[in-house]
mmCIF file of C-alpha atoms in Angstrom:
data_model
loop_
_atom_site.group_PDB
_atom_site.id
_atom_site.type_symbol
_atom_site.label_atom_id
_atom_site.label_comp_id
_atom_site.label_asym_id
_atom_site.label_seq_id
_atom_site.Cartn_x
_atom_site.Cartn_y
_atom_site.Cartn_z
ATOM 1 C CA MET A 14 -149.467 -78.749 -110.516
ATOM 2 C CA ASN A 15 -150.711 -82.244 -111.178
ATOM 3 C CA TYR A 16 -148.395 -84.962 -112.456
ATOM 4 C CA ILE A 17 -149.554 -87.995 -114.288
ATOM 5 C CA LYS A 18 -147.738 -91.127 -113.098
ATOM 6 C CA GLU A 19 -146.888 -93.243 -116.021
ATOM 7 C CA LYS A 20 -146.782 -97.062 -115.646
ATOM 8 C CA THR A 21 -143.302 -98.460 -115.985
ATOM 9 C CA ASN A 22 -142.753 -100.751 -119.029
ATOM 10 C CA PRO A 23 -140.095 -103.346 -117.970
ATOM 11 C CA LYS A 24 -138.987 -104.000 -121.539
ATOM 12 C CA GLU A 25 -138.525 -100.290 -122.273
ATOM 13 C CA SER A 26 -136.548 -100.012 -119.045
ATOM 14 C CA PHE A 27 -134.142 -102.734 -120.075
ATOM 15 C CA ASP A 28 -133.894 -101.284 -123.574
ATOM 16 C CA LEU A 29 -132.969 -97.977 -122.050
ATOM 17 C CA ALA A 30 -130.394 -99.584 -119.720
ATOM 18 C CA GLY A 31 -128.793 -101.399 -122.609
ATOM 19 C CA LEU A 32 -128.690 -98.089 -124.591
ATOM 20 C CA ILE A 33 -127.009 -96.280 -121.693
ATOM 21 C CA SER A 34 -124.364 -99.005 -121.355
ATOM 22 C CA LEU A 35 -123.686 -99.089 -125.159
ATOM 23 C CA SER A 36 -120.309 -97.289 -124.922
ATOM 24 C CA LEU A 37 -119.213 -99.627 -122.114
ATOM 25 C CA ARG A 38 -120.193 -102.634 -124.143
ATOM 26 C CA LEU A 39 -118.341 -101.537 -127.217
ATOM 27 C CA VAL A 40 -115.137 -100.548 -125.433
ATOM 28 C CA VAL A 41 -114.968 -103.600 -123.206
ATOM 29 C CA GLY A 42 -115.735 -105.786 -126.178
ATOM 30 C CA TRP A 43 -112.935 -104.238 -128.214
ATOM 31 C CA THR A 44 -110.556 -104.554 -125.169
ATOM 32 C CA TYR A 45 -110.913 -108.346 -125.336
ATOM 33 C CA PHE A 46 -111.271 -108.743 -129.052
ATOM 34 C CA SER A 47 -108.134 -106.650 -129.604
ATOM 35 C CA ALA A 48 -106.100 -109.274 -127.661
ATOM 36 C CA PHE A 49 -107.153 -111.862 -130.265
ATOM 37 C CA TRP A 50 -106.449 -109.278 -133.091
ATOM 38 C CA ARG A 51 -102.934 -108.464 -131.793
ATOM 39 C CA ARG A 52 -101.871 -112.020 -131.246
ATOM 40 C CA ILE A 53 -103.058 -113.548 -134.477
ATOM 41 C CA ILE A 54 -103.686 -110.813 -137.085
ATOM 42 C CA LEU A 55 -101.104 -108.074 -136.318
ATOM 43 C CA THR A 56 -98.283 -110.335 -135.189
ATOM 44 C CA ASP A 57 -97.822 -114.013 -134.248
ATOM 45 C CA LYS A 58 -97.745 -114.210 -130.486
ATOM 46 C CA LEU A 59 -98.775 -117.847 -130.349
ATOM 47 C CA ASN A 60 -95.531 -119.251 -131.794
ATOM 48 C CA PRO A 61 -93.365 -120.460 -128.930
ATOM 49 C CA ASP A 62 -90.240 -119.982 -131.098
ATOM 50 C CA LEU A 63 -90.785 -116.333 -131.726
ATOM 51 C CA PRO A 64 -90.137 -113.314 -129.455
ATOM 52 C CA GLY A 65 -93.215 -112.137 -127.693
ATOM 53 C CA TYR A 66 -94.792 -115.540 -127.230
ATOM 54 C CA ILE A 67 -97.845 -115.046 -125.028
ATOM 55 C CA GLY A 68 -96.954 -118.117 -122.964
ATOM 56 C CA GLU A 69 -93.906 -116.252 -121.556
ATOM 57 C CA LYS A 70 -96.136 -113.381 -120.523
ATOM 58 C CA PHE A 71 -98.312 -115.876 -118.769
ATOM 59 C CA ASN A 72 -95.276 -117.279 -117.022
ATOM 60 C CA HIS A 73 -94.628 -113.802 -115.547
ATOM 61 C CA PHE A 74 -97.867 -114.143 -113.588
ATOM 62 C CA LEU A 75 -96.595 -117.183 -111.614
ATOM 63 C CA PRO A 76 -94.531 -115.843 -108.637
ATOM 64 C CA ASN A 77 -97.372 -113.914 -106.918
ATOM 65 C CA ALA A 78 -100.617 -115.181 -108.440
ATOM 66 C CA LEU A 79 -103.475 -115.481 -106.014
ATOM 67 C CA GLY A 80 -105.236 -118.831 -105.727
ATOM 68 C CA ILE A 81 -104.414 -120.048 -109.214
ATOM 69 C CA LYS A 82 -100.623 -120.466 -108.805
ATOM 70 C CA PRO A 83 -100.744 -124.245 -109.041
ATOM 71 C CA LEU A 84 -102.560 -124.075 -112.357
ATOM 72 C CA ILE A 85 -100.139 -121.560 -113.783
ATOM 73 C CA GLY A 86 -97.195 -123.597 -112.489
ATOM 74 C CA PHE A 87 -98.480 -126.742 -114.129
ATOM 75 C CA LEU A 88 -99.037 -125.031 -117.542
ATOM 76 C CA VAL A 89 -95.645 -123.288 -117.681
ATOM 77 C CA SER A 90 -93.994 -126.558 -116.692
ATOM 78 C CA HIS A 91 -95.670 -128.348 -119.564
ATOM 79 C CA PRO A 92 -95.155 -126.271 -122.732
ATOM 80 C CA GLU A 93 -97.470 -128.340 -124.887
ATOM 81 C CA TRP A 94 -100.408 -127.894 -122.508
ATOM 82 C CA LEU A 95 -99.543 -124.204 -122.145
ATOM 83 C CA TRP A 96 -99.717 -123.704 -125.931
ATOM 84 C CA TRP A 97 -103.204 -125.169 -126.069
ATOM 85 C CA ALA A 98 -104.281 -123.111 -123.140
ATOM 86 C CA MET A 99 -103.089 -119.925 -124.768
ATOM 87 C CA VAL A 100 -104.811 -120.868 -128.111
ATOM 88 C CA VAL A 101 -108.112 -121.550 -126.293
ATOM 89 C CA PHE A 102 -107.784 -118.388 -124.172
ATOM 90 C CA THR A 103 -107.051 -116.222 -127.201
ATOM 91 C CA ILE A 104 -109.938 -117.591 -129.278
ATOM 92 C CA THR A 105 -112.259 -117.240 -126.327
ATOM 93 C CA GLU A 106 -111.219 -113.534 -125.945
ATOM 94 C CA GLY A 107 -111.853 -113.020 -129.619
ATOM 95 C CA ILE A 108 -115.322 -114.621 -129.627
ATOM 96 C CA VAL A 109 -116.468 -112.973 -126.425
ATOM 97 C CA GLY A 110 -115.175 -109.526 -127.395
ATOM 98 C CA LEU A 111 -116.646 -109.593 -130.920
ATOM 99 C CA PHE A 112 -120.068 -110.931 -129.819
ATOM 100 C CA LEU A 113 -120.224 -108.404 -127.052
ATOM 101 C CA MET A 114 -119.601 -105.513 -129.427
ATOM 102 C CA PHE A 115 -122.317 -106.733 -131.815
ATOM 103 C CA GLY A 116 -124.693 -107.573 -128.929
ATOM 104 C CA LEU A 117 -125.070 -111.207 -129.772
ATOM 105 C CA PHE A 118 -125.936 -113.338 -126.655
ATOM 106 C CA THR A 119 -124.924 -110.266 -124.672
ATOM 107 C CA ARG A 120 -125.509 -111.669 -121.217
ATOM 108 C CA LEU A 121 -123.594 -114.885 -121.890
ATOM 109 C CA MET A 122 -120.719 -112.883 -123.310
ATOM 110 C CA SER A 123 -120.810 -110.559 -120.262
ATOM 111 C CA ILE A 124 -120.345 -113.633 -118.032
ATOM 112 C CA GLY A 125 -117.409 -114.526 -120.251
ATOM 113 C CA ILE A 126 -115.943 -111.047 -119.757
ATOM 114 C CA LEU A 127 -116.446 -111.261 -116.016
ATOM 115 C CA SER A 128 -114.708 -114.731 -115.924
ATOM 116 C CA LEU A 129 -111.785 -113.656 -118.092
ATOM 117 C CA ALA A 130 -111.282 -110.487 -116.021
ATOM 118 C CA PHE A 131 -111.403 -112.437 -112.767
ATOM 119 C CA GLY A 132 -108.698 -114.783 -114.116
ATOM 120 C CA ILE A 133 -106.581 -111.762 -115.154
ATOM 121 C CA LEU A 134 -107.071 -110.219 -111.701
ATOM 122 C CA LEU A 135 -106.014 -113.327 -109.752
ATOM 123 C CA GLY A 136 -103.051 -114.062 -112.084
ATOM 124 C CA SER A 137 -101.563 -110.704 -112.726
ATOM 125 C CA GLY A 138 -103.274 -108.213 -110.398
ATOM 126 C CA TRP A 139 -99.924 -107.722 -108.656
ATOM 127 C CA ILE A 140 -98.117 -106.536 -111.783
ATOM 128 C CA GLY A 141 -97.810 -102.825 -112.703
ATOM 129 C CA THR A 142 -94.629 -100.696 -112.859
ATOM 130 C CA THR A 143 -95.942 -97.148 -112.750
ATOM 131 C CA CYS A 144 -99.460 -97.812 -111.443
ATOM 132 C CA LEU A 145 -101.756 -100.697 -110.643
ATOM 133 C CA ASP A 146 -102.074 -101.657 -114.369
ATOM 134 C CA GLU A 147 -103.174 -105.246 -114.389
ATOM 135 C CA TRP A 148 -105.219 -104.928 -111.171
ATOM 136 C CA GLN A 149 -107.264 -102.060 -112.676
ATOM 137 C CA ILE A 150 -107.829 -103.981 -115.911
ATOM 138 C CA GLY A 151 -109.106 -107.034 -113.958
ATOM 139 C CA ILE A 152 -111.371 -105.387 -111.443
ATOM 140 C CA LEU A 153 -112.893 -102.967 -113.987
ATOM 141 C CA GLY A 154 -113.531 -105.879 -116.285
ATOM 142 C CA ILE A 155 -115.458 -107.694 -113.492
ATOM 143 C CA ALA A 156 -117.582 -104.620 -112.769
ATOM 144 C CA ALA A 157 -118.185 -104.006 -116.481
ATOM 145 C CA GLY A 158 -119.175 -107.658 -117.100
ATOM 146 C CA PHE A 159 -121.688 -107.577 -114.224
ATOM 147 C CA THR A 160 -123.166 -104.234 -115.339
ATOM 148 C CA ILE A 161 -123.641 -105.390 -118.898
ATOM 149 C CA PHE A 162 -125.151 -108.662 -117.726
ATOM 150 C CA LEU A 163 -127.828 -106.563 -115.882
ATOM 151 C CA SER A 164 -128.539 -104.199 -118.754
ATOM 152 C CA GLY A 165 -128.441 -106.566 -121.742
ATOM 153 C CA GLY A 166 -127.622 -105.299 -125.213
ATOM 154 C CA GLY A 167 -130.397 -102.722 -125.660
ATOM 155 C CA ILE A 168 -131.841 -101.624 -128.973
ATOM 156 C CA PHE A 169 -128.492 -101.472 -130.753
ATOM 157 C CA SER A 170 -127.798 -105.171 -130.577
ATOM 158 C CA ILE A 171 -128.356 -108.261 -132.664
ATOM 159 C CA ASP A 172 -130.210 -109.664 -129.668
ATOM 160 C CA ASN A 173 -132.775 -106.886 -130.118
ATOM 161 C CA GLN A 174 -133.152 -107.636 -133.819
ATOM 162 C CA LEU A 175 -133.822 -111.265 -132.957
ATOM 163 C CA PHE A 176 -136.331 -110.122 -130.438
ATOM 164 C CA VAL A 177 -138.140 -108.082 -133.076
ATOM 165 C CA LYS A 178 -138.110 -110.835 -135.730
ATOM 166 C CA ASN A 179 -138.641 -114.039 -133.762
ATOM 167 C CA LYS A 180 -140.668 -113.697 -130.602
ATOM 168 C CA LYS A 181 -141.163 -117.395 -130.277
ATOM 169 C CA ILE A 182 -137.574 -117.810 -129.224
ATOM 170 C CA THR A 183 -136.799 -114.456 -127.767
ATOM 171 C CA THR A 184 -139.639 -114.384 -125.282
ATOM 172 C CA THR A 185 -138.395 -117.562 -123.621
ATOM 173 C CA LYS A 186 -136.678 -117.357 -120.267
ATOM 174 C CA TRP A 187 -133.350 -118.892 -121.542
ATOM 175 C CA PHE A 188 -133.056 -116.151 -124.153
ATOM 176 C CA ALA A 189 -133.514 -113.445 -121.550
ATOM 177 C CA TRP A 190 -130.770 -115.003 -119.329
ATOM 178 C CA LEU A 191 -128.313 -115.608 -122.207
ATOM 179 C CA ALA A 192 -129.025 -112.645 -124.478
ATOM 180 C CA SER A 193 -130.958 -109.385 -123.879
ATOM 181 C CA GLY A 194 -134.336 -108.042 -122.881
ATOM 182 C CA GLU A 195 -136.249 -108.138 -119.597
ATOM 183 C CA LEU A 196 -134.726 -110.379 -116.967
ATOM 184 C CA PRO A 197 -137.353 -112.802 -115.633
ATOM 185 C CA LEU A 198 -137.093 -111.480 -112.083
ATOM 186 C CA SER A 199 -139.366 -109.405 -109.902
ATOM 187 C CA LYS A 200 -138.285 -105.869 -109.188
ATOM 188 C CA GLN A 201 -137.501 -106.930 -105.599
ATOM 189 C CA TYR A 202 -135.159 -109.807 -106.674
ATOM 190 C CA LEU A 203 -133.553 -107.587 -109.311
ATOM 191 C CA LYS A 204 -132.670 -105.035 -106.591
ATOM 192 C CA LYS A 205 -131.208 -107.812 -104.410
ATOM 193 C CA LEU A 206 -129.183 -109.261 -107.286
ATOM 194 C CA THR A 207 -127.823 -105.817 -108.182
ATOM 195 C CA PHE A 208 -127.002 -104.772 -104.679
ATOM 196 C CA THR A 209 -125.447 -108.169 -103.683
ATOM 197 C CA GLY A 210 -123.390 -108.322 -106.843
ATOM 198 C CA ALA A 211 -122.100 -104.766 -106.375
ATOM 199 C CA ILE A 212 -121.098 -105.336 -102.756
ATOM 200 C CA LEU A 213 -119.383 -108.632 -103.647
ATOM 201 C CA ILE A 214 -117.417 -107.009 -106.456
ATOM 202 C CA LEU A 215 -116.468 -104.148 -104.006
ATOM 203 C CA PHE A 216 -115.190 -106.693 -101.532
ATOM 204 C CA VAL A 217 -113.110 -108.454 -104.201
ATOM 205 C CA SER A 218 -111.764 -105.038 -105.219
ATOM 206 C CA LEU A 219 -110.741 -104.078 -101.660
ATOM 207 C CA PHE A 220 -109.401 -107.551 -100.828
ATOM 208 C CA THR A 221 -107.197 -107.918 -103.960
ATOM 209 C CA ASN A 222 -106.036 -104.289 -103.671
ATOM 210 C CA GLN A 223 -104.807 -104.955 -100.139
ATOM 211 C CA VAL A 224 -103.268 -108.340 -100.884
ATOM 212 C CA PHE A 225 -101.443 -107.287 -104.033
ATOM 213 C CA HIS A 226 -100.562 -103.656 -103.168
ATOM 214 C CA GLY A 227 -101.299 -102.893 -99.546
ATOM 215 C CA GLY A 228 -103.779 -100.279 -100.819
ATOM 216 C CA ILE A 229 -106.167 -100.273 -97.726
ATOM 217 C CA TRP A 230 -103.859 -100.242 -94.806
ATOM 218 C CA GLY A 231 -100.224 -100.777 -93.836
ATOM 219 C CA THR A 232 -97.348 -100.097 -96.146
ATOM 220 C CA LEU A 233 -97.926 -99.636 -99.895
ATOM 221 C CA HIS A 234 -95.860 -102.031 -101.978
ATOM 222 C CA ASN A 235 -95.271 -102.555 -105.688
ATOM 223 C CA LYS A 236 -93.685 -105.847 -106.654
ATOM 224 C CA SER A 237 -92.970 -104.671 -110.119
ATOM 225 C CA VAL A 238 -90.455 -101.884 -109.290
ATOM 226 C CA LYS A 239 -87.268 -103.806 -108.605
ATOM 227 C CA PRO A 240 -86.121 -107.385 -109.172
ATOM 228 C CA ASP A 241 -86.084 -109.961 -106.321
ATOM 229 C CA ILE A 242 -84.516 -113.342 -106.699
ATOM 230 C CA GLU A 243 -84.947 -116.373 -104.461
ATOM 231 C CA ILE A 244 -81.913 -118.654 -104.063
ATOM 232 C CA SER A 245 -82.507 -122.244 -103.007
ATOM 233 C CA ASN A 246 -81.062 -125.792 -103.164
ATOM 234 C CA VAL A 247 -77.484 -124.587 -102.771
ATOM 235 C CA PHE A 248 -74.855 -127.339 -102.510
ATOM 236 C CA VAL A 249 -71.222 -127.912 -103.420
ATOM 237 C CA THR A 250 -69.670 -131.117 -104.779
ATOM 238 C CA ASP A 251 -66.080 -131.895 -105.570
ATOM 239 C CA LYS A 252 -66.623 -130.682 -109.055
ATOM 240 C CA SER A 253 -69.391 -127.992 -108.973
ATOM 241 C CA LEU A 254 -71.356 -125.302 -107.140
ATOM 242 C CA ASN A 255 -75.061 -125.832 -107.633
ATOM 243 C CA PHE A 256 -78.092 -123.678 -106.752
ATOM 244 C CA THR A 257 -81.579 -122.689 -107.993
ATOM 245 C CA VAL A 258 -82.687 -119.185 -108.847
ATOM 246 C CA PHE A 259 -86.262 -117.977 -109.104
ATOM 247 C CA ARG A 260 -87.128 -114.382 -109.998
ATOM 248 C CA THR A 261 -90.286 -113.375 -108.127
ATOM 249 C CA GLU A 262 -90.569 -109.646 -108.451
ATOM 250 C CA GLY A 263 -89.616 -106.817 -110.820
ATOM 251 C CA VAL A 264 -90.562 -105.397 -114.195
ATOM 252 C CA ASP A 265 -92.094 -107.993 -116.440
ATOM 253 C CA VAL A 266 -90.780 -106.531 -119.747
ATOM 254 C CA TYR A 267 -87.064 -107.133 -119.043
ATOM 255 C CA GLY A 268 -84.999 -109.337 -116.872
ATOM 256 C CA SER A 269 -82.630 -109.091 -113.925
ATOM 257 C CA PHE A 270 -79.096 -108.802 -115.225
ATOM 258 C CA LEU A 271 -76.612 -110.710 -113.077
ATOM 259 C CA ILE A 272 -73.049 -109.373 -113.448
ATOM 260 C CA GLU A 273 -71.436 -111.390 -110.743
ATOM 261 C CA ILE A 274 -71.830 -114.708 -108.896
ATOM 262 C CA ALA A 275 -69.465 -115.203 -106.027
ATOM 263 C CA LEU A 276 -68.907 -117.706 -103.214
ATOM 264 C CA SER A 277 -67.032 -116.112 -100.252
ATOM 265 C CA ASN A 278 -65.704 -117.421 -96.971
ATOM 266 C CA GLN A 279 -66.162 -115.940 -93.502
ATOM 267 C CA ASN A 280 -63.321 -113.505 -94.203
ATOM 268 C CA ASP A 281 -65.133 -112.216 -97.327
ATOM 269 C CA GLU A 282 -62.485 -113.843 -99.527
ATOM 270 C CA LYS A 283 -64.057 -114.822 -102.864
ATOM 271 C CA LYS A 284 -63.191 -118.428 -103.550
ATOM 272 C CA ILE A 285 -65.385 -118.754 -106.648
ATOM 273 C CA VAL A 286 -66.101 -115.714 -108.828
ATOM 274 C CA LEU A 287 -67.874 -115.365 -112.173
ATOM 275 C CA ASN A 288 -67.968 -111.721 -113.555
ATOM 276 C CA GLY A 289 -70.175 -110.278 -116.239
ATOM 277 C CA ASP A 290 -68.093 -111.655 -119.136
ATOM 278 C CA ASP A 291 -68.009 -115.085 -117.554
ATOM 279 C CA LEU A 292 -71.759 -115.076 -117.201
ATOM 280 C CA ALA A 293 -72.317 -113.808 -120.709
ATOM 281 C CA ASN A 294 -70.416 -116.825 -122.010
ATOM 282 C CA PHE A 295 -71.851 -119.268 -119.419
ATOM 283 C CA PRO A 296 -72.492 -122.680 -120.979
ATOM 284 C CA ALA A 297 -76.194 -123.242 -121.782
ATOM 285 C CA GLU A 298 -75.963 -126.884 -120.755
ATOM 286 C CA ASN A 299 -75.280 -125.746 -117.180
ATOM 287 C CA ILE A 300 -78.633 -123.917 -117.061
ATOM 288 C CA SER A 301 -81.591 -126.219 -116.513
ATOM 289 C CA ASN A 302 -84.790 -124.218 -116.905
ATOM 290 C CA HIS A 303 -88.015 -125.207 -115.186
ATOM 291 C CA PHE A 304 -90.505 -123.116 -117.183
ATOM 292 C CA VAL A 305 -91.051 -121.621 -120.684
ATOM 293 C CA THR A 306 -89.601 -118.264 -119.576
ATOM 294 C CA LYS A 307 -85.967 -119.087 -119.672
ATOM 295 C CA VAL A 308 -82.870 -117.981 -117.726
ATOM 296 C CA LYS A 309 -80.259 -117.360 -120.351
ATOM 297 C CA THR A 310 -77.056 -115.548 -121.206
ATOM 298 C CA GLY A 311 -77.043 -111.999 -122.526
ATOM 299 C CA LYS A 312 -74.406 -109.720 -124.059
ATOM 300 C CA HIS A 313 -72.898 -108.697 -120.716
ATOM 301 C CA SER A 314 -74.676 -110.744 -118.072
ATOM 302 C CA LEU A 315 -76.861 -113.683 -117.088
ATOM 303 C CA ILE A 316 -80.523 -112.683 -117.709
ATOM 304 C CA ILE A 317 -83.226 -113.818 -115.287
ATOM 305 C CA PRO A 318 -86.737 -112.861 -116.559
ATOM 306 C CA LEU A 319 -89.727 -112.446 -114.272
ATOM 307 C CA GLY A 320 -91.056 -115.859 -113.429
ATOM 308 C CA GLY A 321 -87.873 -117.576 -114.642
ATOM 309 C CA LYS A 322 -86.617 -120.481 -112.572
ATOM 310 C CA ALA A 323 -83.510 -122.568 -113.304
ATOM 311 C CA ASP A 324 -80.962 -124.818 -111.720
ATOM 312 C CA ILE A 325 -77.409 -123.403 -112.168
ATOM 313 C CA THR A 326 -74.318 -125.596 -112.181
ATOM 314 C CA ILE A 327 -70.907 -123.886 -111.952
ATOM 315 C CA PRO A 328 -68.163 -126.391 -112.667
ATOM 316 C CA PHE A 329 -64.792 -126.167 -110.786
ATOM 317 C CA GLU A 330 -62.111 -128.322 -109.349
ATOM 318 C CA LYS A 331 -62.463 -127.984 -105.600
ATOM 319 C CA PRO A 332 -59.423 -125.959 -104.463
ATOM 320 C CA GLU A 333 -57.608 -126.736 -101.253
ATOM 321 C CA GLY A 334 -58.619 -123.392 -99.834
ATOM 322 C CA LEU A 335 -62.350 -124.350 -99.866
ATOM 323 C CA SER A 336 -62.175 -126.021 -96.448
ATOM 324 C CA PRO A 337 -65.171 -126.939 -94.264
ATOM 325 C CA GLY A 338 -67.018 -123.893 -92.863
ATOM 326 C CA THR A 339 -69.692 -121.390 -93.586
ATOM 327 C CA TYR A 340 -69.683 -119.681 -96.969
ATOM 328 C CA LYS A 341 -71.852 -117.008 -98.540
ATOM 329 C CA LEU A 342 -73.279 -117.165 -102.079
ATOM 330 C CA VAL A 343 -73.766 -113.657 -103.482
ATOM 331 C CA LEU A 344 -75.619 -112.790 -106.692
ATOM 332 C CA THR A 345 -75.181 -109.244 -107.891
ATOM 333 C CA ASP A 346 -77.552 -107.438 -110.290
ATOM 334 C CA VAL A 347 -76.377 -104.626 -112.676
ATOM 335 C CA SER A 348 -78.452 -102.154 -110.620
ATOM 336 C CA GLY A 349 -76.345 -102.835 -107.580
ATOM 337 C CA ILE A 350 -78.941 -104.998 -105.793
ATOM 338 C CA PHE A 351 -77.563 -108.277 -104.512
ATOM 339 C CA TRP A 352 -78.949 -111.412 -102.942
ATOM 340 C CA THR A 353 -77.229 -113.765 -100.555
ATOM 341 C CA THR A 354 -77.584 -117.113 -98.872
ATOM 342 C CA ASP A 355 -75.340 -119.035 -96.584
ATOM 343 C CA ILE A 356 -74.024 -122.593 -97.159
ATOM 344 C CA VAL A 357 -72.180 -124.860 -94.732
ATOM 345 C CA LEU A 358 -69.581 -127.151 -96.196
#
């Protein structure tokens, strides 16, 4: 049987690639546009004074972010800068997602998707209570963005309509790189770009999976399962016990609930004790928060949200029994978990 070898038409090949990736383009586009839709249309998540403020969610990323922790730390320490960053981020997600769904400047928008996903991966890839939620969102967004960049928008895109109606513009190289159509690369270079990009994304996937979750070797770990609190800057004056708390792990949707703070001597005698009722009525002026996510009193405890950091001052008149020596500060969570640190007076 004889076969006739047809000559490949590069434009038709890219049109077909864009058609095949249509579902990916629509779903990924909606994923990012829906963030804009939720925060602005369905509810107000850009108001710092309302519950659900997106800046607090961003603050949750801080404790274990990879590479961008200084940037996050700066923003959550400066609420006015944080608000602007959240507004710009939200509008960017809206524009990128909407344009990608319609196939307008598809390749430029795919780079936007890749960049947004990379930021999400570095910031929150470690968060996920039942599975690797944020890590999966980030790494799949990177792979999807790269794939759509290669394919372009295909025939069902505004880019393609522009190509049909205005060939003066759409046959230029800049249009091909920013929108859709045939990439101005030889077949050899296209293969190299595709292979190199895929291997690089695989490396990022394996590296971040290991760093955030131990997913390649060693012990698996999930930093979103139970709370962890760092205690620092502990000191006692004649009138107060002072220390800093910083919650670095645990579920991001609710806080750690402290039901006791105690300072004990070497004989485990509690010299200073605040129980759940004391902490529920703890004076707000004795809590100095560092970030927009705030340590605050609750109905039965002191609430420490993920990423929350605050200086705590517990006033007291120094009793005679608090003599020089080594003492232990113990913070107890409602779950039974406790954290300790020693202090020498």
